[in-house]
């Protein structure tokens, strides 16, 4: 493992500005709340029972919670910016950060319905994975989703992530009174070059890179 970069633990929870293929990831702040509230309202994203997307009314408190987790070193929260408009079209994070074992999870992501299928999501994933493997030297990047979120499971598999397994009765949702089975996927360092090539191929099809 000596070829991996030596990175201070505090870097894992940092959210530096990164830009690629018409997408910019930047530190999430309360200044993004109006755009993100509009995003979730326009697409009714918060109504999916198997997801935890905040409503427009919850957006400011949700951002505050993400920033608190960042201060605790367990999350790096980003706003997803469409550089053609300069507006936030979604949010994403590294969460459940385990710097000691060089592991992060990519999740707590939501994206405007109007931005879906445009290449913005693969560009954001390219940026997050590139930082995780090339800058932070992660040994593993995880993706977790609800068993019933079939669209999310398909999207994660399309990235090239491998399914590790299913955590049965993993979480209880007091709002719906249901237990969640969590599907766990991961990408490992030796898989990153192929995943990167696949993402870049998708971005070419969307006309985001040459």
mmCIF file with all atom_site columns, C-alpha atoms in Angstrom, residues 36-200:
data_model
loop_
_atom_site.group_PDB
_atom_site.id
_atom_site.type_symbol
_atom_site.label_atom_id
_atom_site.label_alt_id
_atom_site.label_comp_id
_atom_site.label_asym_id
_atom_site.label_entity_id
_atom_site.label_seq_id
_atom_site.pdbx_PDB_ins_code
_atom_site.Cartn_x
_atom_site.Cartn_y
_atom_site.Cartn_z
_atom_site.occupancy
_atom_site.B_iso_or_equiv
_atom_site.pdbx_formal_charge
_atom_site.auth_seq_id
_atom_site.auth_comp_id
_atom_site.auth_asym_id
_atom_site.auth_atom_id
_atom_site.pdbx_PDB_model_num
ATOM 1   C CA . UNK A 1 36  ? -32.167 23.251 -3.933  1.00 0.00 ? 36  UNK A CA 1
ATOM 2   C CA . UNK A 1 37  ? -35.602 23.949 -2.466  1.00 0.00 ? 37  UNK A CA 1
ATOM 3   C CA . UNK A 1 38  ? -36.814 24.694 -5.982  1.00 0.00 ? 38  UNK A CA 1
ATOM 4   C CA . UNK A 1 39  ? -35.180 21.487 -7.255  1.00 0.00 ? 39  UNK A CA 1
ATOM 5   C CA . UNK A 1 40  ? -37.006 19.205 -4.823  1.00 0.00 ? 40  UNK A CA 1
ATOM 6   C CA . UNK A 1 41  ? -40.315 21.034 -5.186  1.00 0.00 ? 41  UNK A CA 1
ATOM 7   C CA . UNK A 1 42  ? -40.292 20.959 -8.987  1.00 0.00 ? 42  UNK A CA 1
ATOM 8   C CA . UNK A 1 43  ? -39.666 17.233 -9.080  1.00 0.00 ? 43  UNK A CA 1
ATOM 9   C CA . UNK A 1 44  ? -41.508 16.258 -5.876  1.00 0.00 ? 44  UNK A CA 1
ATOM 10  C CA . UNK A 1 45  ? -38.292 14.403 -5.052  1.00 0.00 ? 45  UNK A CA 1
ATOM 11  C CA . UNK A 1 46  ? -39.045 14.302 -1.325  1.00 0.00 ? 46  UNK A CA 1
ATOM 12  C CA . UNK A 1 47  ? -42.187 12.234 -1.887  1.00 0.00 ? 47  UNK A CA 1
ATOM 13  C CA . UNK A 1 48  ? -40.355 8.981  -2.713  1.00 0.00 ? 48  UNK A CA 1
ATOM 14  C CA . UNK A 1 49  ? -40.985 6.870  0.405   1.00 0.00 ? 49  UNK A CA 1
ATOM 15  C CA . UNK A 1 50  ? -37.759 4.868  -0.014  1.00 0.00 ? 50  UNK A CA 1
ATOM 16  C CA . UNK A 1 51  ? -35.489 7.937  -0.157  1.00 0.00 ? 51  UNK A CA 1
ATOM 17  C CA . UNK A 1 52  ? -34.519 10.575 2.407   1.00 0.00 ? 52  UNK A CA 1
ATOM 18  C CA . UNK A 1 53  ? -34.542 13.682 0.215   1.00 0.00 ? 53  UNK A CA 1
ATOM 19  C CA . UNK A 1 54  ? -35.461 16.785 2.228   1.00 0.00 ? 54  UNK A CA 1
ATOM 20  C CA . UNK A 1 55  ? -38.510 18.823 1.312   1.00 0.00 ? 55  UNK A CA 1
ATOM 21  C CA . UNK A 1 56  ? -38.244 22.487 0.357   1.00 0.00 ? 56  UNK A CA 1
ATOM 22  C CA . UNK A 1 57  ? -39.294 23.403 3.898   1.00 0.00 ? 57  UNK A CA 1
ATOM 23  C CA . UNK A 1 58  ? -36.594 21.161 5.371   1.00 0.00 ? 58  UNK A CA 1
ATOM 24  C CA . UNK A 1 59  ? -33.789 22.304 3.077   1.00 0.00 ? 59  UNK A CA 1
ATOM 25  C CA . UNK A 1 60  ? -32.112 24.834 5.364   1.00 0.00 ? 60  UNK A CA 1
ATOM 26  C CA . UNK A 1 61  ? -32.184 22.454 8.342   1.00 0.00 ? 61  UNK A CA 1
ATOM 27  C CA . UNK A 1 62  ? -30.923 19.608 6.158   1.00 0.00 ? 62  UNK A CA 1
ATOM 28  C CA . UNK A 1 63  ? -27.988 21.712 4.971   1.00 0.00 ? 63  UNK A CA 1
ATOM 29  C CA . UNK A 1 64  ? -27.268 22.680 8.583   1.00 0.00 ? 64  UNK A CA 1
ATOM 30  C CA . UNK A 1 65  ? -27.215 18.997 9.547   1.00 0.00 ? 65  UNK A CA 1
ATOM 31  C CA . UNK A 1 66  ? -24.851 18.150 6.691   1.00 0.00 ? 66  UNK A CA 1
ATOM 32  C CA . UNK A 1 67  ? -22.531 20.957 7.766   1.00 0.00 ? 67  UNK A CA 1
ATOM 33  C CA . UNK A 1 68  ? -22.619 19.688 11.369  1.00 0.00 ? 68  UNK A CA 1
ATOM 34  C CA . UNK A 1 69  ? -21.609 16.222 10.186  1.00 0.00 ? 69  UNK A CA 1
ATOM 35  C CA . UNK A 1 70  ? -18.822 17.826 8.161   1.00 0.00 ? 70  UNK A CA 1
ATOM 36  C CA . UNK A 1 71  ? -17.570 19.607 11.281  1.00 0.00 ? 71  UNK A CA 1
ATOM 37  C CA . UNK A 1 72  ? -17.560 16.221 13.032  1.00 0.00 ? 72  UNK A CA 1
ATOM 38  C CA . UNK A 1 73  ? -15.458 14.752 10.206  1.00 0.00 ? 73  UNK A CA 1
ATOM 39  C CA . UNK A 1 74  ? -18.014 12.219 8.977   1.00 0.00 ? 74  UNK A CA 1
ATOM 40  C CA . UNK A 1 75  ? -19.315 13.958 5.821   1.00 0.00 ? 75  UNK A CA 1
ATOM 41  C CA . UNK A 1 76  ? -18.081 16.111 2.935   1.00 0.00 ? 76  UNK A CA 1
ATOM 42  C CA . UNK A 1 77  ? -21.161 17.881 1.483   1.00 0.00 ? 77  UNK A CA 1
ATOM 43  C CA . UNK A 1 78  ? -21.155 19.309 -2.038  1.00 0.00 ? 78  UNK A CA 1
ATOM 44  C CA . UNK A 1 79  ? -23.585 21.338 -4.130  1.00 0.00 ? 79  UNK A CA 1
ATOM 45  C CA . UNK A 1 80  ? -23.862 20.177 -7.758  1.00 0.00 ? 80  UNK A CA 1
ATOM 46  C CA . UNK A 1 81  ? -23.677 23.196 -10.063 1.00 0.00 ? 81  UNK A CA 1
ATOM 47  C CA . UNK A 1 82  ? -24.638 23.255 -13.749 1.00 0.00 ? 82  UNK A CA 1
ATOM 48  C CA . UNK A 1 83  ? -21.966 25.595 -15.100 1.00 0.00 ? 83  UNK A CA 1
ATOM 49  C CA . UNK A 1 84  ? -24.174 26.594 -18.046 1.00 0.00 ? 84  UNK A CA 1
ATOM 50  C CA . UNK A 1 85  ? -26.534 28.367 -15.634 1.00 0.00 ? 85  UNK A CA 1
ATOM 51  C CA . UNK A 1 86  ? -24.445 28.735 -12.490 1.00 0.00 ? 86  UNK A CA 1
ATOM 52  C CA . UNK A 1 87  ? -27.303 27.304 -10.437 1.00 0.00 ? 87  UNK A CA 1
ATOM 53  C CA . UNK A 1 88  ? -27.343 24.399 -8.013  1.00 0.00 ? 88  UNK A CA 1
ATOM 54  C CA . UNK A 1 89  ? -29.209 21.437 -9.514  1.00 0.00 ? 89  UNK A CA 1
ATOM 55  C CA . UNK A 1 90  ? -28.577 18.969 -6.719  1.00 0.00 ? 90  UNK A CA 1
ATOM 56  C CA . UNK A 1 91  ? -26.423 17.920 -3.799  1.00 0.00 ? 91  UNK A CA 1
ATOM 57  C CA . UNK A 1 92  ? -24.174 14.980 -3.007  1.00 0.00 ? 92  UNK A CA 1
ATOM 58  C CA . UNK A 1 93  ? -21.744 13.893 -0.286  1.00 0.00 ? 93  UNK A CA 1
ATOM 59  C CA . UNK A 1 94  ? -19.025 11.643 0.933   1.00 0.00 ? 94  UNK A CA 1
ATOM 60  C CA . UNK A 1 95  ? -20.647 10.183 4.038   1.00 0.00 ? 95  UNK A CA 1
ATOM 61  C CA . UNK A 1 96  ? -19.800 7.611  6.701   1.00 0.00 ? 96  UNK A CA 1
ATOM 62  C CA . UNK A 1 97  ? -16.188 8.711  6.269   1.00 0.00 ? 97  UNK A CA 1
ATOM 63  C CA . UNK A 1 98  ? -13.676 6.284  7.759   1.00 0.00 ? 98  UNK A CA 1
ATOM 64  C CA . UNK A 1 99  ? -10.344 8.007  7.191   1.00 0.00 ? 99  UNK A CA 1
ATOM 65  C CA . UNK A 1 100 ? -8.416  5.440  9.262   1.00 0.00 ? 100 UNK A CA 1
ATOM 66  C CA . UNK A 1 101 ? -9.400  2.736  6.780   1.00 0.00 ? 101 UNK A CA 1
ATOM 67  C CA . UNK A 1 102 ? -9.434  5.053  3.733   1.00 0.00 ? 102 UNK A CA 1
ATOM 68  C CA . UNK A 1 103 ? -13.081 4.410  3.027   1.00 0.00 ? 103 UNK A CA 1
ATOM 69  C CA . UNK A 1 104 ? -15.894 6.749  2.022   1.00 0.00 ? 104 UNK A CA 1
ATOM 70  C CA . UNK A 1 105 ? -19.449 6.263  0.857   1.00 0.00 ? 105 UNK A CA 1
ATOM 71  C CA . UNK A 1 106 ? -20.951 8.375  -1.923  1.00 0.00 ? 106 UNK A CA 1
ATOM 72  C CA . UNK A 1 107 ? -24.578 9.141  -1.224  1.00 0.00 ? 107 UNK A CA 1
ATOM 73  C CA . UNK A 1 108 ? -27.244 11.471 0.210   1.00 0.00 ? 108 UNK A CA 1
ATOM 74  C CA . UNK A 1 109 ? -27.534 12.587 -3.406  1.00 0.00 ? 109 UNK A CA 1
ATOM 75  C CA . UNK A 1 110 ? -30.472 14.248 -5.128  1.00 0.00 ? 110 UNK A CA 1
ATOM 76  C CA . UNK A 1 111 ? -30.643 15.805 -8.576  1.00 0.00 ? 111 UNK A CA 1
ATOM 77  C CA . UNK A 1 112 ? -33.213 17.958 -10.364 1.00 0.00 ? 112 UNK A CA 1
ATOM 78  C CA . UNK A 1 113 ? -35.523 15.970 -12.634 1.00 0.00 ? 113 UNK A CA 1
ATOM 79  C CA . UNK A 1 114 ? -34.609 18.389 -15.435 1.00 0.00 ? 114 UNK A CA 1
ATOM 80  C CA . UNK A 1 115 ? -30.920 17.507 -14.961 1.00 0.00 ? 115 UNK A CA 1
ATOM 81  C CA . UNK A 1 116 ? -31.407 13.748 -14.978 1.00 0.00 ? 116 UNK A CA 1
ATOM 82  C CA . UNK A 1 117 ? -30.277 11.995 -18.149 1.00 0.00 ? 117 UNK A CA 1
ATOM 83  C CA . UNK A 1 118 ? -28.167 14.986 -19.206 1.00 0.00 ? 118 UNK A CA 1
ATOM 84  C CA . UNK A 1 119 ? -24.761 13.700 -18.145 1.00 0.00 ? 119 UNK A CA 1
ATOM 85  C CA . UNK A 1 120 ? -24.618 15.829 -15.004 1.00 0.00 ? 120 UNK A CA 1
ATOM 86  C CA . UNK A 1 121 ? -24.775 12.816 -12.690 1.00 0.00 ? 121 UNK A CA 1
ATOM 87  C CA . UNK A 1 122 ? -21.939 10.845 -14.381 1.00 0.00 ? 122 UNK A CA 1
ATOM 88  C CA . UNK A 1 123 ? -19.819 14.027 -14.416 1.00 0.00 ? 123 UNK A CA 1
ATOM 89  C CA . UNK A 1 124 ? -20.398 14.480 -10.681 1.00 0.00 ? 124 UNK A CA 1
ATOM 90  C CA . UNK A 1 125 ? -19.581 10.837 -10.013 1.00 0.00 ? 125 UNK A CA 1
ATOM 91  C CA . UNK A 1 126 ? -16.405 11.168 -12.104 1.00 0.00 ? 126 UNK A CA 1
ATOM 92  C CA . UNK A 1 127 ? -15.290 14.083 -9.919  1.00 0.00 ? 127 UNK A CA 1
ATOM 93  C CA . UNK A 1 128 ? -16.103 12.323 -6.649  1.00 0.00 ? 128 UNK A CA 1
ATOM 94  C CA . UNK A 1 129 ? -14.445 9.046  -7.642  1.00 0.00 ? 129 UNK A CA 1
ATOM 95  C CA . UNK A 1 130 ? -11.383 10.799 -9.052  1.00 0.00 ? 130 UNK A CA 1
ATOM 96  C CA . UNK A 1 131 ? -10.865 12.662 -5.790  1.00 0.00 ? 131 UNK A CA 1
ATOM 97  C CA . UNK A 1 132 ? -11.503 9.539  -3.716  1.00 0.00 ? 132 UNK A CA 1
ATOM 98  C CA . UNK A 1 133 ? -8.998  7.365  -5.545  1.00 0.00 ? 133 UNK A CA 1
ATOM 99  C CA . UNK A 1 134 ? -6.457  9.786  -7.009  1.00 0.00 ? 134 UNK A CA 1
ATOM 100 C CA . UNK A 1 135 ? -6.279  12.413 -4.235  1.00 0.00 ? 135 UNK A CA 1
ATOM 101 C CA . UNK A 1 136 ? -7.422  10.673 -1.063  1.00 0.00 ? 136 UNK A CA 1
ATOM 102 C CA . UNK A 1 137 ? -6.068  7.216  -1.900  1.00 0.00 ? 137 UNK A CA 1
ATOM 103 C CA . UNK A 1 138 ? -9.216  5.384  -0.839  1.00 0.00 ? 138 UNK A CA 1
ATOM 104 C CA . UNK A 1 139 ? -9.103  1.621  -0.564  1.00 0.00 ? 139 UNK A CA 1
ATOM 105 C CA . UNK A 1 140 ? -12.848 1.400  -1.177  1.00 0.00 ? 140 UNK A CA 1
ATOM 106 C CA . UNK A 1 141 ? -15.719 3.670  -2.207  1.00 0.00 ? 141 UNK A CA 1
ATOM 107 C CA . UNK A 1 142 ? -19.164 2.444  -1.180  1.00 0.00 ? 142 UNK A CA 1
ATOM 108 C CA . UNK A 1 143 ? -22.672 3.147  -2.475  1.00 0.00 ? 143 UNK A CA 1
ATOM 109 C CA . UNK A 1 144 ? -25.717 2.151  -0.412  1.00 0.00 ? 144 UNK A CA 1
ATOM 110 C CA . UNK A 1 145 ? -29.380 2.301  -1.360  1.00 0.00 ? 145 UNK A CA 1
ATOM 111 C CA . UNK A 1 146 ? -32.804 1.055  -0.349  1.00 0.00 ? 146 UNK A CA 1
ATOM 112 C CA . UNK A 1 147 ? -33.735 -2.366 -1.727  1.00 0.00 ? 147 UNK A CA 1
ATOM 113 C CA . UNK A 1 148 ? -36.920 -0.870 -3.209  1.00 0.00 ? 148 UNK A CA 1
ATOM 114 C CA . UNK A 1 149 ? -35.099 1.996  -4.936  1.00 0.00 ? 149 UNK A CA 1
ATOM 115 C CA . UNK A 1 150 ? -34.689 0.100  -8.184  1.00 0.00 ? 150 UNK A CA 1
ATOM 116 C CA . UNK A 1 151 ? -33.668 3.182  -10.179 1.00 0.00 ? 151 UNK A CA 1
ATOM 117 C CA . UNK A 1 152 ? -30.841 3.912  -7.750  1.00 0.00 ? 152 UNK A CA 1
ATOM 118 C CA . UNK A 1 153 ? -29.674 0.296  -7.750  1.00 0.00 ? 153 UNK A CA 1
ATOM 119 C CA . UNK A 1 154 ? -29.593 0.265  -11.555 1.00 0.00 ? 154 UNK A CA 1
ATOM 120 C CA . UNK A 1 155 ? -27.722 3.585  -11.682 1.00 0.00 ? 155 UNK A CA 1
ATOM 121 C CA . UNK A 1 156 ? -25.086 2.374  -9.224  1.00 0.00 ? 156 UNK A CA 1
ATOM 122 C CA . UNK A 1 157 ? -24.586 -0.857 -11.143 1.00 0.00 ? 157 UNK A CA 1
ATOM 123 C CA . UNK A 1 158 ? -24.301 1.160  -14.363 1.00 0.00 ? 158 UNK A CA 1
ATOM 124 C CA . UNK A 1 159 ? -21.347 2.996  -12.838 1.00 0.00 ? 159 UNK A CA 1
ATOM 125 C CA . UNK A 1 160 ? -19.495 -0.296 -12.668 1.00 0.00 ? 160 UNK A CA 1
ATOM 126 C CA . UNK A 1 161 ? -19.845 -0.762 -8.906  1.00 0.00 ? 161 UNK A CA 1
ATOM 127 C CA . UNK A 1 162 ? -20.071 -4.357 -7.691  1.00 0.00 ? 162 UNK A CA 1
ATOM 128 C CA . UNK A 1 163 ? -22.815 -5.460 -5.309  1.00 0.00 ? 163 UNK A CA 1
ATOM 129 C CA . UNK A 1 164 ? -21.283 -6.602 -2.019  1.00 0.00 ? 164 UNK A CA 1
ATOM 130 C CA . UNK A 1 165 ? -24.490 -7.776 -0.405  1.00 0.00 ? 165 UNK A CA 1
ATOM 131 C CA . UNK A 1 166 ? -27.736 -6.823 1.325   1.00 0.00 ? 166 UNK A CA 1
ATOM 132 C CA . UNK A 1 167 ? -28.022 -5.726 4.948   1.00 0.00 ? 167 UNK A CA 1
ATOM 133 C CA . UNK A 1 168 ? -31.421 -7.101 5.972   1.00 0.00 ? 168 UNK A CA 1
ATOM 134 C CA . UNK A 1 169 ? -33.577 -5.013 8.371   1.00 0.00 ? 169 UNK A CA 1
ATOM 135 C CA . UNK A 1 170 ? -30.733 -2.518 8.406   1.00 0.00 ? 170 UNK A CA 1
ATOM 136 C CA . UNK A 1 171 ? -32.627 0.658  9.312   1.00 0.00 ? 171 UNK A CA 1
ATOM 137 C CA . UNK A 1 172 ? -36.016 1.573  10.767  1.00 0.00 ? 172 UNK A CA 1
ATOM 138 C CA . UNK A 1 173 ? -37.944 4.493  9.281   1.00 0.00 ? 173 UNK A CA 1
ATOM 139 C CA . UNK A 1 174 ? -40.213 5.996  11.954  1.00 0.00 ? 174 UNK A CA 1
ATOM 140 C CA . UNK A 1 175 ? -42.077 8.063  9.337   1.00 0.00 ? 175 UNK A CA 1
ATOM 141 C CA . UNK A 1 176 ? -43.283 5.095  7.271   1.00 0.00 ? 176 UNK A CA 1
ATOM 142 C CA . UNK A 1 177 ? -42.953 2.496  10.020  1.00 0.00 ? 177 UNK A CA 1
ATOM 143 C CA . UNK A 1 178 ? -40.942 0.252  7.693   1.00 0.00 ? 178 UNK A CA 1
ATOM 144 C CA . UNK A 1 179 ? -37.631 -1.544 7.950   1.00 0.00 ? 179 UNK A CA 1
ATOM 145 C CA . UNK A 1 180 ? -35.098 -0.933 5.202   1.00 0.00 ? 180 UNK A CA 1
ATOM 146 C CA . UNK A 1 181 ? -33.000 -3.596 3.549   1.00 0.00 ? 181 UNK A CA 1
ATOM 147 C CA . UNK A 1 182 ? -29.844 -1.781 2.384   1.00 0.00 ? 182 UNK A CA 1
ATOM 148 C CA . UNK A 1 183 ? -28.071 -2.876 -0.798  1.00 0.00 ? 183 UNK A CA 1
ATOM 149 C CA . UNK A 1 184 ? -24.310 -2.254 -0.556  1.00 0.00 ? 184 UNK A CA 1
ATOM 150 C CA . UNK A 1 185 ? -22.096 -1.717 -3.601  1.00 0.00 ? 185 UNK A CA 1
ATOM 151 C CA . UNK A 1 186 ? -18.445 -0.747 -3.864  1.00 0.00 ? 186 UNK A CA 1
ATOM 152 C CA . UNK A 1 187 ? -15.702 0.233  -6.280  1.00 0.00 ? 187 UNK A CA 1
ATOM 153 C CA . UNK A 1 188 ? -12.073 -0.697 -5.511  1.00 0.00 ? 188 UNK A CA 1
ATOM 154 C CA . UNK A 1 189 ? -8.910  1.074  -6.677  1.00 0.00 ? 189 UNK A CA 1
ATOM 155 C CA . UNK A 1 190 ? -8.017  -1.459 -9.370  1.00 0.00 ? 190 UNK A CA 1
ATOM 156 C CA . UNK A 1 191 ? -11.532 -1.070 -10.810 1.00 0.00 ? 191 UNK A CA 1
ATOM 157 C CA . UNK A 1 192 ? -11.359 2.723  -11.041 1.00 0.00 ? 192 UNK A CA 1
ATOM 158 C CA . UNK A 1 193 ? -9.603  2.917  -14.465 1.00 0.00 ? 193 UNK A CA 1
ATOM 159 C CA . UNK A 1 194 ? -12.363 0.887  -16.136 1.00 0.00 ? 194 UNK A CA 1
ATOM 160 C CA . UNK A 1 195 ? -15.093 2.813  -14.300 1.00 0.00 ? 195 UNK A CA 1
ATOM 161 C CA . UNK A 1 196 ? -13.464 6.100  -15.344 1.00 0.00 ? 196 UNK A CA 1
ATOM 162 C CA . UNK A 1 197 ? -13.323 5.007  -18.994 1.00 0.00 ? 197 UNK A CA 1
ATOM 163 C CA . UNK A 1 198 ? -16.984 3.988  -18.896 1.00 0.00 ? 198 UNK A CA 1
ATOM 164 C CA . UNK A 1 199 ? -18.029 7.309  -17.351 1.00 0.00 ? 199 UNK A CA 1
ATOM 165 C CA . UNK A 1 200 ? -16.056 9.250  -19.953 1.00 0.00 ? 200 UNK A CA 1
#
